[in-house]
CSV table of C-alpha atoms and ligand atoms in Angstrom, one decimal:
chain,number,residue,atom,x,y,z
Q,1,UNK,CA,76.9,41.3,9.1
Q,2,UNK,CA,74.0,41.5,6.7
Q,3,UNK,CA,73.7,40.6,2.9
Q,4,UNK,CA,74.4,43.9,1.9
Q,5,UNK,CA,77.4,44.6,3.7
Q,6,UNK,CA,78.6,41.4,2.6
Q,7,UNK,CA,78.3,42.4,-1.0
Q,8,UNK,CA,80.0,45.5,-0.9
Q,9,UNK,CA,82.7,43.9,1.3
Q,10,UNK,CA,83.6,41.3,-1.9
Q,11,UNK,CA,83.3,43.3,-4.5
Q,12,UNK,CA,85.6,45.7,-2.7
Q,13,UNK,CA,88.2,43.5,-2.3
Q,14,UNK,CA,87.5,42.1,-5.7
Q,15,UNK,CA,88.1,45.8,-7.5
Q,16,UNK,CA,91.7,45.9,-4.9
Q,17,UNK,CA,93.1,43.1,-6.9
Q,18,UNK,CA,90.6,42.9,-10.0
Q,19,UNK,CA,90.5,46.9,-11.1
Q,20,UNK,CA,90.6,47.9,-14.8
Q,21,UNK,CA,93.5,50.3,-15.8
Q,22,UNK,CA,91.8,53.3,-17.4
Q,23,UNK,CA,93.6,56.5,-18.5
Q,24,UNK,CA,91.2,58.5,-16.1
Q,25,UNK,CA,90.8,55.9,-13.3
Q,26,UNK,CA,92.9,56.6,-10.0
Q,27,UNK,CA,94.1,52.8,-9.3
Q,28,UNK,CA,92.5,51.6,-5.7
Q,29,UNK,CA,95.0,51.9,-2.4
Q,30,UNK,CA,97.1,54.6,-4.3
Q,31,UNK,CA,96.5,57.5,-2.2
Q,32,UNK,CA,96.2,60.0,-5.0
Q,33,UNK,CA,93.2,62.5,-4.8
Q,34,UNK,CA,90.7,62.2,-8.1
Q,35,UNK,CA,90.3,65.2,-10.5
Q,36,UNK,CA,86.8,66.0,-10.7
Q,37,UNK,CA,87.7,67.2,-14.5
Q,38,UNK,CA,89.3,64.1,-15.6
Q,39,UNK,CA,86.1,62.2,-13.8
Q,40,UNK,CA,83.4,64.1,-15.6
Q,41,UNK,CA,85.2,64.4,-19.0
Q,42,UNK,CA,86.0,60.5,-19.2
Q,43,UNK,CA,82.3,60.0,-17.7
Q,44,UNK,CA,80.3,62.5,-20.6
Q,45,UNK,CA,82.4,60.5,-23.4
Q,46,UNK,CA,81.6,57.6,-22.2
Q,47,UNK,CA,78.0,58.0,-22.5
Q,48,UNK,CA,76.7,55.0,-25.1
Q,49,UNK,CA,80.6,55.2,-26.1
Q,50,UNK,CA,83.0,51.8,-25.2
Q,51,UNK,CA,85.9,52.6,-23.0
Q,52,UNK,CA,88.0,51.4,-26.1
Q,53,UNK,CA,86.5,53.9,-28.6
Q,54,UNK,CA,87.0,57.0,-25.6
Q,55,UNK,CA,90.7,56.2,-24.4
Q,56,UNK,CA,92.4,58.1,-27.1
Q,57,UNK,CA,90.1,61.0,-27.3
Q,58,UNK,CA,90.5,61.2,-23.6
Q,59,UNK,CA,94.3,61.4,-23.9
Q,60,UNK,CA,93.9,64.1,-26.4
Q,61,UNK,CA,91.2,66.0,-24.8
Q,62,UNK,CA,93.5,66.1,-21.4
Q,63,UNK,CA,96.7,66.6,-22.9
Q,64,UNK,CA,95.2,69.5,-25.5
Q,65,UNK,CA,92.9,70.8,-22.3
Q,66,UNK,CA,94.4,69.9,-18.9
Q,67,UNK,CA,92.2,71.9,-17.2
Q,68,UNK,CA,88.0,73.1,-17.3
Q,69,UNK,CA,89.7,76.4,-17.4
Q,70,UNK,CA,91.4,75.2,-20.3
Q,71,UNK,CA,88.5,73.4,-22.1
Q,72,UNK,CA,86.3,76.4,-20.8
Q,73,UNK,CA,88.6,78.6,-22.9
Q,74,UNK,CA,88.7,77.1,-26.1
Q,75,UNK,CA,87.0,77.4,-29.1
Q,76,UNK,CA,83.8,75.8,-29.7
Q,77,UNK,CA,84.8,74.8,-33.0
Q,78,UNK,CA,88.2,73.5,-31.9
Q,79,UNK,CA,86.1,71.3,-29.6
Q,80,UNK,CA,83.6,70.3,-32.1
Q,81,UNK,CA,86.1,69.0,-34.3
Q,82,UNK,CA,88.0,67.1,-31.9
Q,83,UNK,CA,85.3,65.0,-31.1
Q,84,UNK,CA,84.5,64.4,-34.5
Q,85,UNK,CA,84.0,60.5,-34.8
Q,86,UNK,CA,83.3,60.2,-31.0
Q,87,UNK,CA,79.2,60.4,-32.3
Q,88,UNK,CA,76.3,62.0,-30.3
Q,89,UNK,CA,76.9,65.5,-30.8
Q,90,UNK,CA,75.1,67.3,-28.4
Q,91,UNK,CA,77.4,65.9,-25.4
Q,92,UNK,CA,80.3,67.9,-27.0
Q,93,UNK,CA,77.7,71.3,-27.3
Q,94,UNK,CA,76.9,69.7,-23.2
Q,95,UNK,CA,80.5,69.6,-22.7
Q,96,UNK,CA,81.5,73.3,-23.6
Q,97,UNK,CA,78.5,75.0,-22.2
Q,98,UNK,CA,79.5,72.9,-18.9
Q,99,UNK,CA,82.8,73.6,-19.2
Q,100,UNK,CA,82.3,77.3,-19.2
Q,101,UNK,CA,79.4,77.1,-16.3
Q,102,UNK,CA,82.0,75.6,-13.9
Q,103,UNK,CA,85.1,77.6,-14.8
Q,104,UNK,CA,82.7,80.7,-13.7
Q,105,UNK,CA,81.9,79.2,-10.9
Q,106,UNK,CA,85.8,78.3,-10.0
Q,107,UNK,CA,85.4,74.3,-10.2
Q,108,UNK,CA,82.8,72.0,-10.0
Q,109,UNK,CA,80.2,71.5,-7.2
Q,110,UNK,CA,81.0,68.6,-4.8
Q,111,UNK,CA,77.4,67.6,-4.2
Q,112,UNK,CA,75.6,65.3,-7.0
Q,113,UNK,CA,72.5,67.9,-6.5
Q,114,UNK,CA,74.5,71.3,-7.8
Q,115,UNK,CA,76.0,68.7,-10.1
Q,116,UNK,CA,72.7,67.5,-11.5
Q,117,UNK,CA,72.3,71.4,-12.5
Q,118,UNK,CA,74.8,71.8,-14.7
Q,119,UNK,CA,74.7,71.5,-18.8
Q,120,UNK,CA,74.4,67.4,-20.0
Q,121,UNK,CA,75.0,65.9,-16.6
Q,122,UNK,CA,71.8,63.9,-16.1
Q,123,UNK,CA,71.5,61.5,-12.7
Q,124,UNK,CA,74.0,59.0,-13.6
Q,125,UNK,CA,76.9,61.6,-14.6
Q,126,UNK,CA,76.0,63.9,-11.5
Q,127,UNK,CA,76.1,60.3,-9.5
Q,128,UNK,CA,79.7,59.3,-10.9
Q,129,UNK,CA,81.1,62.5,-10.7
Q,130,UNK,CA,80.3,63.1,-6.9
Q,131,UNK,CA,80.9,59.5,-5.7
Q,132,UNK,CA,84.1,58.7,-8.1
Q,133,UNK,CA,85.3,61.8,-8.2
Q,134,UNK,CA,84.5,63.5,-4.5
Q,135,UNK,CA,84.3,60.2,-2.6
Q,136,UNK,CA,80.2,60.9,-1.6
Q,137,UNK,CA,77.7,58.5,-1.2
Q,138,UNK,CA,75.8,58.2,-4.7
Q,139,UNK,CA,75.1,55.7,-6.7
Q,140,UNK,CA,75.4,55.8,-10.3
Q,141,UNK,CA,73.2,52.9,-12.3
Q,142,UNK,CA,74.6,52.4,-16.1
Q,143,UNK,CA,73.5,49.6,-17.9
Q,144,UNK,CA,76.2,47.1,-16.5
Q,145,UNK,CA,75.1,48.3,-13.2
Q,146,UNK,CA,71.3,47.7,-14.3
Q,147,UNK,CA,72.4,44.4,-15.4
Q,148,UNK,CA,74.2,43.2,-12.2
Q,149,UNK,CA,71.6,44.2,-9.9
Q,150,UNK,CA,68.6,42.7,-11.6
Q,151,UNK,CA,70.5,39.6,-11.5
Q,152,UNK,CA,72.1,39.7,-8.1
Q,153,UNK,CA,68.3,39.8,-6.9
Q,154,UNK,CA,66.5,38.5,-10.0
Q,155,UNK,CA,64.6,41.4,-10.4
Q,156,UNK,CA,61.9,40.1,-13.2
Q,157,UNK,CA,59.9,43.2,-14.0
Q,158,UNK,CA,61.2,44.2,-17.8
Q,159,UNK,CA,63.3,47.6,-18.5
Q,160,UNK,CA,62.6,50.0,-18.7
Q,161,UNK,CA,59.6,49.6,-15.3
Q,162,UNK,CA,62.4,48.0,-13.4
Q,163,UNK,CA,65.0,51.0,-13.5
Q,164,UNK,CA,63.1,51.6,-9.7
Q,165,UNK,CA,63.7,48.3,-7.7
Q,166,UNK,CA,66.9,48.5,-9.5
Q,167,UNK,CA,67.8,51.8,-8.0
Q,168,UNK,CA,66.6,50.5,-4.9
Q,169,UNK,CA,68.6,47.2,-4.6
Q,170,UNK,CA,71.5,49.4,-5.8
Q,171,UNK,CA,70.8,52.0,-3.7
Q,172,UNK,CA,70.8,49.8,-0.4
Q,173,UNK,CA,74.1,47.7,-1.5
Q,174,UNK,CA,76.5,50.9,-1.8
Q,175,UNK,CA,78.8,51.5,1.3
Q,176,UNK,CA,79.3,54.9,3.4
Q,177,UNK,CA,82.8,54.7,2.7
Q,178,UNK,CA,84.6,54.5,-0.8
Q,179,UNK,CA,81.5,54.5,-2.3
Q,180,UNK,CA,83.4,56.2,-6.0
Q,181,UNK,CA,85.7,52.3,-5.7
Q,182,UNK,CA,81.8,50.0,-5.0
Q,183,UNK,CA,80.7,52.2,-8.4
Q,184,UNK,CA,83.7,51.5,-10.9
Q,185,UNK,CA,83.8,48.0,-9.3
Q,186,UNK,CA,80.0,47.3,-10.1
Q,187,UNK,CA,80.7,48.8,-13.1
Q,188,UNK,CA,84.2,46.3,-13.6
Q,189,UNK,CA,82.5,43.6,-13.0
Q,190,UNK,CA,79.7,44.4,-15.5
Q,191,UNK,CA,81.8,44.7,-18.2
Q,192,UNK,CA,84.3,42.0,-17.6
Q,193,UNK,CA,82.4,39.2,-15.2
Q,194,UNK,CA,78.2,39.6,-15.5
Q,195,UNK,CA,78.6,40.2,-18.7
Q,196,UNK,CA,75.3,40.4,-21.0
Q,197,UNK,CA,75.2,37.7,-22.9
Q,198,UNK,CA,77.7,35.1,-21.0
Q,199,UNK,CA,78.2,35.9,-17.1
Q,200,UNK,CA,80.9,34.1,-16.1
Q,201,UNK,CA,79.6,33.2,-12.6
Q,202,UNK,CA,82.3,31.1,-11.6
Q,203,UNK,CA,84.2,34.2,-11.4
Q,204,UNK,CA,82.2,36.0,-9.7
Q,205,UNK,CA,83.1,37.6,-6.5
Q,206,UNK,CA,79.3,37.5,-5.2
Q,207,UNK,CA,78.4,34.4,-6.9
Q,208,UNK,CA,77.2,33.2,-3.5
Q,209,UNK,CA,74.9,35.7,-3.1
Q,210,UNK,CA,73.2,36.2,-6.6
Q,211,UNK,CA,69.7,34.8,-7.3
Q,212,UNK,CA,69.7,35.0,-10.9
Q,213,UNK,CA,72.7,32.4,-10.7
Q,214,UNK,CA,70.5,29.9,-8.6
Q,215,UNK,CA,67.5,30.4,-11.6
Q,216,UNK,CA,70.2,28.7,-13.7
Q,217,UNK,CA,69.6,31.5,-16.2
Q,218,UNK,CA,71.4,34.1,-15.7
Q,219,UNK,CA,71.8,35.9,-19.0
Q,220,UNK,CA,67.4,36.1,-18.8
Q,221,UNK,CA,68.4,38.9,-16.6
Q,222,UNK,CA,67.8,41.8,-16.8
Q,223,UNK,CA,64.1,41.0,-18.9
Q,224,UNK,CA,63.6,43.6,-21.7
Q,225,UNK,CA,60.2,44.9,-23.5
Q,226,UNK,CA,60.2,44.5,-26.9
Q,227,UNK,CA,62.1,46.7,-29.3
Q,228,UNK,CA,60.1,49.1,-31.8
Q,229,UNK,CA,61.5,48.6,-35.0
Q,230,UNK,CA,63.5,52.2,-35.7
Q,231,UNK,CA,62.3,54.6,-38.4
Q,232,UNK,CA,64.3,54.4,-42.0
Q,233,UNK,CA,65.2,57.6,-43.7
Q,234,UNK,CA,66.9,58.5,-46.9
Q,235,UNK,CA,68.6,61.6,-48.0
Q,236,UNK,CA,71.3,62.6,-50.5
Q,237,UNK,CA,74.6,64.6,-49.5
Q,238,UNK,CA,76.7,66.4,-51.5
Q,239,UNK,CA,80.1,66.8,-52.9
Q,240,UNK,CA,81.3,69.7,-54.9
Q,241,UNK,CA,84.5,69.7,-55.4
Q,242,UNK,CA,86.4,73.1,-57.7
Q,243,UNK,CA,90.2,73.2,-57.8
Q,244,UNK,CA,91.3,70.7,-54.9
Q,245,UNK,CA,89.0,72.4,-52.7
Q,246,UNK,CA,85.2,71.2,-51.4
Q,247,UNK,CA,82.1,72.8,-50.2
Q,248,UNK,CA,81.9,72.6,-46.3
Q,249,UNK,CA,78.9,74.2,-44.6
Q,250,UNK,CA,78.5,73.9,-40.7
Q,251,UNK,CA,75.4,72.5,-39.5
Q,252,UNK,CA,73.0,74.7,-37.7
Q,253,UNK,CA,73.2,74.6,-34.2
Q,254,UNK,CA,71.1,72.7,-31.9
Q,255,UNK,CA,69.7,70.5,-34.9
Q,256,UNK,CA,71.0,66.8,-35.7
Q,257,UNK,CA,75.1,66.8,-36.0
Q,258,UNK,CA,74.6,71.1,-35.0
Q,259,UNK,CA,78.1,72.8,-35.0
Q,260,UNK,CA,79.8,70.4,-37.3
Q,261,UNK,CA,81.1,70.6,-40.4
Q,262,UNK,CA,79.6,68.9,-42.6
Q,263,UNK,CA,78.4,68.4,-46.7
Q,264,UNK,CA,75.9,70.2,-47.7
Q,265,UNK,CA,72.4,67.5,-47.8
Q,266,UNK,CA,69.1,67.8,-48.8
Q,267,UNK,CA,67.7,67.7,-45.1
Q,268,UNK,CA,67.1,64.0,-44.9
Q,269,UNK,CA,63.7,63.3,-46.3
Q,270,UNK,CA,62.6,66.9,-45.6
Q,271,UNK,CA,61.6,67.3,-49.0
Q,272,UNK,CA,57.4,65.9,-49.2
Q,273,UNK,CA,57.3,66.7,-53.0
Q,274,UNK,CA,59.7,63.6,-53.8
Q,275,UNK,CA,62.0,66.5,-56.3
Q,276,UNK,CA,66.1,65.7,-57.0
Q,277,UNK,CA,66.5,68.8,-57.0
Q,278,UNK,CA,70.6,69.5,-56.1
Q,279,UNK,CA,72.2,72.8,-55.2
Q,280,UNK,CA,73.7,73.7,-58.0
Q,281,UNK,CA,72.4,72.7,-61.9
Q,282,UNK,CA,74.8,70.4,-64.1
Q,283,UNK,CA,76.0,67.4,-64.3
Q,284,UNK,CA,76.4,65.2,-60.8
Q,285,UNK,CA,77.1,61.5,-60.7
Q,286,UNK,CA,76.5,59.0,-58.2
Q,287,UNK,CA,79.0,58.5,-55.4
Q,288,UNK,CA,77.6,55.6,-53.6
Q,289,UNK,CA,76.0,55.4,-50.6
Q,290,UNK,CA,76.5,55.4,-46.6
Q,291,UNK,CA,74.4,53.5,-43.7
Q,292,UNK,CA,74.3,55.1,-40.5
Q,293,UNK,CA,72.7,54.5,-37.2
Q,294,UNK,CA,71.0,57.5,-35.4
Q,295,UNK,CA,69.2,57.3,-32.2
Q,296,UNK,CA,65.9,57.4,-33.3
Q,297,UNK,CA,66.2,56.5,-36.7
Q,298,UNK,CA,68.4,54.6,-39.5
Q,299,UNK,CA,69.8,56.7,-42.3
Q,300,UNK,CA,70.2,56.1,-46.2
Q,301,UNK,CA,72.7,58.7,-47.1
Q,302,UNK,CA,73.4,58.7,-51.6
Q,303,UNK,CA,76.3,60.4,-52.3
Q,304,UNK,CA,76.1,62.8,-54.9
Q,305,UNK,CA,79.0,64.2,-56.5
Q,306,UNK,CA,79.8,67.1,-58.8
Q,307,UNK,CA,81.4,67.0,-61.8
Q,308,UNK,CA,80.8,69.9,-64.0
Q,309,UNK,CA,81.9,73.6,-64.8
Q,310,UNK,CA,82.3,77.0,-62.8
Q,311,UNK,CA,79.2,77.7,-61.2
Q,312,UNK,CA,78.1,80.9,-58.5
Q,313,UNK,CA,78.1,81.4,-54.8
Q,314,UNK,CA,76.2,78.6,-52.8
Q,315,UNK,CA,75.7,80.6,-49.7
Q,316,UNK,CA,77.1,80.0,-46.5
Q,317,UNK,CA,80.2,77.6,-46.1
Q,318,UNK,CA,84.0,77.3,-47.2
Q,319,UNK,CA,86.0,75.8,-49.6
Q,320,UNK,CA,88.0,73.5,-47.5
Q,321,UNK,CA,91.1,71.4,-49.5
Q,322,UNK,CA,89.9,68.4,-50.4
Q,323,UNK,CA,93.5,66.8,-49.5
Q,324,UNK,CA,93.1,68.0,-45.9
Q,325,UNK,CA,89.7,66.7,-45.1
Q,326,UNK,CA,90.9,65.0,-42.4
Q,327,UNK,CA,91.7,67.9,-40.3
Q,328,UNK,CA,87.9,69.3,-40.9
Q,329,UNK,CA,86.5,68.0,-38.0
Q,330,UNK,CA,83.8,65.8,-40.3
Q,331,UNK,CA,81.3,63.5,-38.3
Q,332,UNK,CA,81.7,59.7,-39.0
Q,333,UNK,CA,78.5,59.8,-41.4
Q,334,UNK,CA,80.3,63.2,-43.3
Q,335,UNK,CA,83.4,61.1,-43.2
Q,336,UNK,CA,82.7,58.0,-44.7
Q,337,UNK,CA,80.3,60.1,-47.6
Q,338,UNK,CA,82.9,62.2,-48.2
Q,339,UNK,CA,85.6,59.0,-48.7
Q,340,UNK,CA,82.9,57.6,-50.7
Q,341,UNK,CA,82.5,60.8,-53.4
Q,342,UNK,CA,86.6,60.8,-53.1
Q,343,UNK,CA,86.8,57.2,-54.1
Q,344,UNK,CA,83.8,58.0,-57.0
Q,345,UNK,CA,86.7,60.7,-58.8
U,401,LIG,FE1,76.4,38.1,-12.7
U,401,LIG,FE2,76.8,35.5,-12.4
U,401,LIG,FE3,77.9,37.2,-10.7
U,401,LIG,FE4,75.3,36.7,-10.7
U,401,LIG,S1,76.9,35.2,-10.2
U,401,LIG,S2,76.3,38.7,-10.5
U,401,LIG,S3,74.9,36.5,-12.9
U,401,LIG,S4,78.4,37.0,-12.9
């Protein structure tokens, strides 16, 4: 028996005793058959999302959508808005135009290749979905993964250059069989064991076998390049708000937050000529205002509210009542402006 086989053997039995109960996991040894659906939905929200964030969307996305057929067949704004809060847009705009591409083609593809094809499923989702949810050989590397592995063989190259050897070392530790069980159990014992800041080696199932753990420094594992500081930007939304009811527009579509609902802004520091100028003349006040965390960049959102007369058409957008913003569908950063201008009243 080599290393290798060794390693998968442990953390095998480990996940038999050791496995997390998830609303889309199929607990090991229980002989049901995995639902490709409920694999790729729970693996696309949990894309930079914690597993405690996507649980309850997950419940409500399966129990409103059981099926891709189902999810394939609803609305795109009904989708947009339940994922409101669940951040990173574009996997729910991913999600539908998947959703649609598999229903047409009668379910999903069973090899991680035709997977790789489809809308939003980049190598690690195509990965997951064939080995958790069709039982095939693949091996899908998240960053628990990337963690465990660069310390199980000390790889010492910084991220993001050592994603290869990674893959590698990853790539020659995964079993022929149950491979889908070896990735959520790398993945386990990521979250809850080698974690990043504090592994608990003494835990470990392949304690004996990890490198890292003989350096006496774990945690220096996996080594990371220095961060860029991200870009700041500021901006100004707005609230306008005539009997009960405010100003919704829906955000163009393949932009920043595209599909949602949203306050109208002034485009985020779009403006070079450094004007206030606001949609509509009169009198606005300030409503406070939000910090949010993009991607690429941090965000300075003022709140500006209005508080004066009968005005004209704004162009495109609704009146939405102000009492039942809540079922608008608003992204966490519209959310928490809109609280703020509510709060300003
Ligand atoms: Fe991670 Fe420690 Fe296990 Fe090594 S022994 S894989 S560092 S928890």
């Amino acid at each position: 028996m080599d290393a290798s086989e060794t390693i998968s053997e442990l953390l095998l039995a480990w996940y038999d005793r050791h496995a997390r109960t998830l609303p889309w996991r199929i607990p090991p040894g229980s002989g049901e058959t995995p639902d490709p659906y409920r694999i790729w939905l729970s693996e696309v929200m949990l894309q930079q999302t914690t597993t405690g964030a996507v649980a309850p969307y997950f419940r409500k996305f399966t129990e409103r959508w059981p099926t891709v057929q189902a999810l394939a067949a609803a609305p795109e704004e009904e989708v947009m808005a339940a994922w409101a809060g669940l951040g990173y847009y574009s996997r729910a705009r991913n999600l539908i135009a998947c959703a649609r591409e598999v229903a047409a083609m009668g379910g999903f593809p069973d090899s991680e290749e035709a997977l790789r094809q489809l809308p939003g499923l980049g190598a690690y989702t195509a990965a997951a979905v064939a080995a958790i949810g069709f039982g095939k050989r693949a091996v899908p590397v998240d960053a628990n993964v990337e963690r465990v592995v660069a310390r199980l063989f000390a790889i010492g190259d910084p991220l993001p250059g050592a994603r290869k050897p990674i893959r590698a070392h990853a790539g020659a530790i995964t079993p022929d069989a149950r491979a889908g069980d070896f990735a959520q159990a790398m993945m386990d014992l990521g979250a809850g064991v080698c974690t990043p800041r504090d592994p608990k080696c003494l835990l470990c199932p392949v304690n004996a076998h990890c490198i890292a753990r003989k350096t006496g420094d774990p945690a220096r594992f996996p080594v990371k390049a220095a961060k860029k500081a991200k870009p700041e930007r500021s901006g100004t939304a707005f609230w306008i708000e005539r009997n009960g009811a405010v100003w919704l527009v829906t955000r163009p579509g393949k932009g920043m937050l595209g599909g949602m609902r949203a306050l109208p802004d002034d485009g985020w520091s779009a403006r070079s000529d450094g004007s206030d100028e606001t949609p509509i003349p009169g009198q606005w006040k300030a409503g406070g205002v939000v910090r949010h965390g993009f991607t690429h960049f941090n965000l300075t959102l003022g709140v500006a509210v209005y508080a004066g007369e009968a005005f004209d058409a704004l162009g495109d957008g609704e009146w939405w009542p102000s009492d039942k913003l809540d079922e608008a569908g608003l992204p966490t950063l519209f959310a928490k402006a809109a609280a703020l201008a509510r709060s300003s009243l």
